[in-house]
Amino acid sequence: MQYLVYLLLYPFLWLVSILPFPLLYALSDVIYFIVYHLIGYRKKTVRSNIAMALPHLSDKERLIIEKKSFHHLCDMFLEMAKTMTISKKEINKRFVYTNMEVYLDLEKEGKSIALMCAHYASYEWVLSMNHHITYKGYGIYKKIANPYFDKLVKDIRARFKAYLVTTKETAATIEKNNKEGILGLFGFASDQTPRRSNRMYWYHFMGIETPIHIGAEMLAKRFDMNVIYLKVKKVKRGYYEASFEVLSKEVKSIPDFKLSEAFMDRVEQQVLEAPEYYLWTHKRWKHQKD
């Protein structure tokens, strides 16, 4: 059954990937109408999340953000498919790094790097960063249940010299690289909800007490990695700008959890600047503190 689903969807994804961008976004408008107005995909979750995070706005203002966020979600889904065939020249034109020198200066220090970013704007096209760096780039991801789509995603990333490792494989991969003297860039999208456990760390995000991921910080301290934050901004439809900010070059000297808190503060600032580009479809506040 999983292979059948793959066989049915792959031709559609490939056809989407070869569409010119004007047609791609025309298709996105159609999908938006179906997903938002006809199906109502996760509309209640999105509405609830926005209401909790942005209580200072009116119902009308939050509804505008809700609709824009679904429109952006559809754009991003098709942009993900576009990576199957997009050229290096095209993606570098559409996803621009404004201060790449900040990152490159870190490479000169001879330590692996933990890059922290959010599910905001275009986190998929961050893979274009591998065109500009000398380190081996790794993306931390959750394994896809369908093995055929999982392999497809890995193959797409490989086009951009990006390697995917699951969350369970991350620590072992970094440790192996350390032993073999391989310097790597490890990308963590650490803003979504962690699994429920007795060891969850809680912090205020969007004014709400929230469990947050601390894995990136703990691994950075364990393996003495430099930590950098990537802020992605949507300039206009299909165009993004990304900028780097160094969070720490001496991670072991920083009190535990402070790097994770600093990361979430920056994500919150991003969301408040333009909330329509955040991924609202996940139940970000499903866990309650005892």
C-alpha positions as a printed NumPy array, in Angstrom:
array([[  0.   ,   0.   ,   0.   ],
       [  2.812,   2.447,   0.849],
       [  4.445,   1.801,  -2.515],
       [  1.1  ,   2.296,  -4.28 ],
       [  0.625,   5.668,  -2.567],
       [  4.123,   6.639,  -3.653],
       [  3.465,   5.584,  -7.269],
       [  0.264,   7.634,  -7.35 ],
       [  1.731,  10.808,  -5.817],
       [  5.216,  10.887,  -7.315],
       [  4.096,  11.84 , -10.884],
       [  2.065,  14.748,  -9.46 ],
       [  5.01 ,  15.995,  -7.397],
       [  7.352,  15.755, -10.366],
       [  4.931,  17.634, -12.641],
       [  4.608,  20.333,  -9.985],
       [  8.393,  20.592,  -9.782],
       [  8.748,  21.454, -13.485],
       [  6.026,  24.126, -13.504],
       [  7.163,  27.723, -14.098],
       [  6.752,  29.724, -10.908],
       [  3.715,  31.737, -12.118],
       [  1.842,  28.484, -12.792],
       [  3.137,  26.989,  -9.543],
       [  1.56 ,  29.793,  -7.531],
       [ -1.64 ,  29.702,  -9.583],
       [ -1.9  ,  26.033,  -8.596],
       [ -1.167,  27.011,  -4.994],
       [ -4.16 ,  29.378,  -5.063],
       [ -6.4  ,  26.513,  -6.173],
       [ -5.019,  24.181,  -3.503],
       [ -5.503,  26.901,  -0.882],
       [ -9.2  ,  27.178,  -1.777],
       [ -9.621,  23.404,  -1.479],
       [ -7.562,  22.985,   1.698],
       [ -8.927,  26.001,   3.58 ],
       [-12.471,  26.542,   2.326],
       [-13.582,  23.028,   1.328],
       [-11.6  ,  20.625,   3.541],
       [-10.773,  22.929,   6.44 ],
       [ -7.493,  21.123,   7.103],
       [ -6.515,  21.676,  10.762],
       [ -8.397,  24.958,  10.739],
       [ -9.479,  24.54 ,  14.377],
       [ -5.877,  23.899,  15.475],
       [ -4.567,  26.933,  13.598],
       [ -7.355,  29.156,  14.935],
       [ -6.761,  27.976,  18.5  ],
       [ -2.974,  28.456,  18.274],
       [ -3.274,  31.971,  16.878],
       [ -5.852,  32.926,  19.51 ],
       [ -3.572,  31.705,  22.31 ],
       [ -0.421,  33.309,  20.9  ],
       [ -1.931,  36.617,  19.776],
       [ -4.743,  37.463,  22.239],
       [ -4.082,  41.202,  21.835],
       [ -5.418,  41.122,  18.263],
       [ -9.079,  41.329,  17.278],
       [-10.968,  38.365,  15.826],
       [-10.847,  40.03 ,  12.409],
       [ -7.072,  40.533,  12.579],
       [ -6.497,  36.933,  13.654],
       [ -8.719,  35.658,  10.833],
       [ -6.611,  37.57 ,   8.296],
       [ -3.451,  35.954,   9.727],
       [ -5.138,  32.541,   9.634],
       [ -6.   ,  32.815,   5.935],
       [ -2.568,  34.192,   5.028],
       [ -0.881,  31.365,   6.951],
       [ -2.801,  28.744,   4.944],
       [ -1.925,  30.531,   1.717],
       [  1.735,  30.498,   2.707],
       [  1.513,  26.834,   3.759],
       [  0.276,  25.879,   0.29 ],
       [  3.034,  27.934,  -1.343],
       [  5.655,  26.252,   0.808],
       [  4.348,  22.753,   0.07 ],
       [  4.684,  23.369,  -3.667],
       [  8.074,  25.023,  -3.191],
       [  9.175,  21.825,  -1.435],
       [  8.121,  19.848,  -4.517],
       [  9.956,  22.375,  -6.692],
       [ 13.255,  21.381,  -5.065],
       [ 13.078,  18.119,  -7.029],
       [ 14.173,  19.934, -10.208],
       [ 15.035,  23.54 ,  -9.306],
       [ 18.436,  24.708, -10.503],
       [ 21.213,  25.959,  -8.257],
       [ 21.041,  29.379,  -9.936],
       [ 17.296,  29.67 ,  -9.403],
       [ 17.237,  28.691,  -5.733],
       [ 20.191,  30.959,  -4.962],
       [ 18.295,  33.844,  -6.564],
       [ 15.184,  33.136,  -4.52 ],
       [ 16.811,  32.278,  -1.185],
       [ 19.487,  34.863,  -0.382],
       [ 21.867,  34.882,   2.584],
       [ 22.509,  38.465,   3.61 ],
       [ 25.577,  37.926,   5.827],
       [ 27.153,  34.595,   4.905],
       [ 30.491,  35.921,   6.183],
       [ 29.21 ,  35.525,   9.76 ],
       [ 28.858,  31.798,   9.216],
       [ 32.091,  31.416,   7.233],
       [ 34.04 ,  33.097,  10.029],
       [ 32.839,  30.344,  12.357],
       [ 34.162,  27.659,  10.012],
       [ 37.639,  29.161,  10.41 ],
       [ 37.538,  28.324,  14.127],
       [ 37.681,  24.605,  13.376],
       [ 34.678,  23.429,  15.39 ],
       [ 31.451,  21.815,  14.22 ],
       [ 28.428,  24.116,  14.161],
       [ 24.873,  23.732,  15.425],
       [ 22.478,  25.862,  13.387],
       [ 19.136,  26.603,  15.045],
       [ 16.157,  27.747,  13.   ],
       [ 12.365,  27.767,  13.195],
       [  9.478,  26.366,  11.182],
       [  9.048,  29.809,   9.723],
       [  8.903,  31.23 ,   6.176],
       [ 10.91 ,  28.732,   4.069],
       [ 12.768,  26.313,   6.3  ],
       [ 12.96 ,  23.795,   3.426],
       [ 15.051,  26.009,   1.138],
       [ 17.656,  26.443,   3.882],
       [ 19.274,  23.407,   2.249],
       [ 20.629,  25.811,  -0.413],
       [ 23.138,  26.864,   2.238],
       [ 25.238,  23.879,   1.209],
       [ 26.134,  25.752,  -1.99 ],
       [ 28.067,  28.258,   0.107],
       [ 29.823,  26.245,   2.823],
       [ 32.783,  23.875,   3.049],
       [ 31.553,  21.844,   6.031],
       [ 29.455,  18.742,   5.496],
       [ 25.819,  19.765,   6.045],
       [ 23.361,  17.651,   8.012],
       [ 19.651,  18.194,   8.526],
       [ 18.034,  16.706,  11.625],
       [ 14.614,  15.317,  10.769],
       [ 11.875,  12.943,  11.872],
       [ 11.848,   9.825,   9.714],
       [  8.885,   9.595,   7.33 ],
       [  6.698,   6.532,   7.905],
       [  6.489,   5.751,   4.188],
       [  9.993,   4.461,   3.297],
       [  9.644,   5.423,  -0.377],
       [  8.896,   9.065,   0.419],
       [ 11.613,   8.981,   3.066],
       [ 14.126,   7.95 ,   0.399],
       [ 12.756,  10.593,  -2.001],
       [ 13.309,  13.346,   0.561],
       [ 16.867,  12.132,   1.156],
       [ 17.547,  12.032,  -2.59 ],
       [ 16.271,  15.595,  -3.022],
       [ 18.504,  16.825,  -0.193],
       [ 21.454,  15.001,  -1.737],
       [ 21.091,  17.215,  -4.829],
       [ 22.147,  20.075,  -2.557],
       [ 24.864,  18.095,  -0.754],
       [ 22.694,  17.906,   2.358],
       [ 22.557,  14.734,   4.434],
       [ 19.581,  13.81 ,   6.582],
       [ 19.967,  12.126,   9.95 ],
       [ 17.074,  11.202,  12.215],
       [ 16.808,  12.601,  15.72 ],
       [ 17.821,   9.181,  17.076],
       [ 20.95 ,   9.088,  14.902],
       [ 22.135,  12.631,  15.595],
       [ 24.295,  12.122,  18.688],
       [ 25.972,   9.032,  17.233],
       [ 26.659,  10.843,  13.94 ],
       [ 28.281,  13.836,  15.659],
       [ 30.344,  11.545,  17.885],
       [ 31.525,   9.508,  14.884],
       [ 32.471,  12.696,  13.017],
       [ 34.426,  13.925,  16.027],
       [ 36.435,  10.721,  16.198],
       [ 37.15 ,  10.863,  12.462],
       [ 37.969,  14.585,  12.439],
       [ 35.003,  15.497,  10.203],
       [ 33.634,  19.   ,  10.778],
       [ 29.933,  19.35 ,  10.19 ],
       [ 27.055,  21.783,  10.185],
       [ 23.988,  20.359,  11.943],
       [ 20.64 ,  22.036,  11.349],
       [ 18.056,  21.895,  14.144],
       [ 14.481,  23.168,  13.716],
       [ 13.805,  23.191,  17.447],
       [ 10.703,  25.323,  17.903],
       [  7.939,  22.69 ,  17.828],
       [  6.538,  20.567,  20.661],
       [  8.817,  17.916,  22.197],
       [  7.536,  14.512,  23.234],
       [  5.914,  14.362,  26.645],
       [  8.306,  13.218,  29.358],
       [  9.128,  13.868,  32.983],
       [ 12.276,  15.73 ,  31.936],
       [ 10.651,  18.426,  29.802],
       [ 12.043,  21.928,  30.243],
       [  9.421,  24.682,  30.382],
       [  9.795,  28.25 ,  29.178],
       [  7.481,  31.096,  28.206],
       [  6.891,  31.179,  24.44 ],
       [  4.382,  33.72 ,  23.108],
       [  3.461,  34.438,  26.723],
       [  2.491,  30.82 ,  27.417],
       [  4.388,  28.359,  29.608],
       [  5.597,  25.861,  27.045],
       [  7.852,  22.777,  26.934],
       [ 10.77 ,  23.411,  24.581],
       [ 13.427,  21.32 ,  22.854],
       [ 16.844,  21.457,  24.511],
       [ 18.558,  18.748,  22.437],
       [ 20.5  ,  21.132,  20.198],
       [ 21.943,  22.943,  23.205],
       [ 22.833,  19.734,  25.043],
       [ 24.58 ,  18.258,  21.998],
       [ 26.421,  21.525,  21.337],
       [ 27.747,  21.46 ,  24.915],
       [ 28.596,  17.771,  24.816],
       [ 30.653,  18.114,  21.634],
       [ 31.809,  21.741,  22.086],
       [ 30.095,  23.106,  18.972],
       [ 29.594,  26.725,  18.012],
       [ 25.922,  27.706,  17.919],
       [ 24.348,  29.996,  15.333],
       [ 20.813,  31.196,  14.704],
       [ 19.298,  31.567,  11.233],
       [ 16.482,  34.052,  10.795],
       [ 14.5  ,  33.641,   7.574],
       [ 12.358,  36.465,   6.211],
       [  9.823,  36.231,   3.402],
       [ 10.437,  39.197,   1.111],
       [  7.634,  38.41 ,  -1.314],
       [  6.036,  35.357,  -2.849],
       [  8.775,  32.898,  -3.733],
       [ 11.628,  35.063,  -2.407],
       [ 13.354,  34.858,   0.972],
       [ 16.268,  36.407,   2.846],
       [ 18.186,  34.69 ,   5.62 ],
       [ 20.588,  36.195,   8.133],
       [ 22.879,  34.648,  10.747],
       [ 23.418,  35.549,  14.374],
       [ 26.03 ,  33.866,  16.547],
       [ 24.444,  32.608,  19.77 ],
       [ 27.635,  31.284,  21.35 ],
       [ 31.246,  30.382,  20.627],
       [ 31.827,  29.147,  24.193],
       [ 28.787,  26.983,  24.885],
       [ 30.203,  25.262,  27.96 ],
       [ 30.453,  28.579,  29.785],
       [ 26.732,  29.329,  29.393],
       [ 24.298,  28.117,  32.094],
       [ 22.108,  25.213,  31.042],
       [ 18.98 ,  26.055,  29.038],
       [ 19.985,  29.673,  28.386],
       [ 20.832,  28.975,  24.732],
       [ 17.482,  27.238,  24.212],
       [ 15.712,  30.172,  25.83 ],
       [ 17.606,  32.659,  23.653],
       [ 16.6  ,  30.678,  20.566],
       [ 12.9  ,  30.663,  21.529],
       [ 13.038,  34.419,  22.255],
       [ 14.248,  35.006,  18.694],
       [ 11.569,  32.752,  17.251],
       [  8.928,  34.667,  19.192],
       [ 10.256,  37.954,  17.832],
       [ 10.038,  36.558,  14.298],
       [  6.48 ,  35.374,  14.784],
       [  5.362,  38.72 ,  16.192],
       [  6.888,  40.553,  13.212],
       [  4.89 ,  38.539,  10.634],
       [  2.812,  35.733,  12.217],
       [  1.324,  34.596,   8.906],
       [  4.566,  32.83 ,   7.967],
       [  4.745,  30.59 ,  11.039],
       [  3.729,  26.914,  10.96 ],
       [  0.521,  27.033,  13.014],
       [ -0.885,  23.637,  11.992],
       [  0.819,  21.683,  14.806],
       [ -0.596,  21.602,  18.344],
       [  2.16 ,  23.713,  19.843],
       [  0.516,  24.03 ,  23.266],
       [ -0.971,  20.542,  23.664],
       [  1.055,  19.807,  26.837],
       [  0.027,  21.337,  30.149],
       [  2.404,  21.688,  33.07 ],
       [  1.372,  19.668,  36.118]])
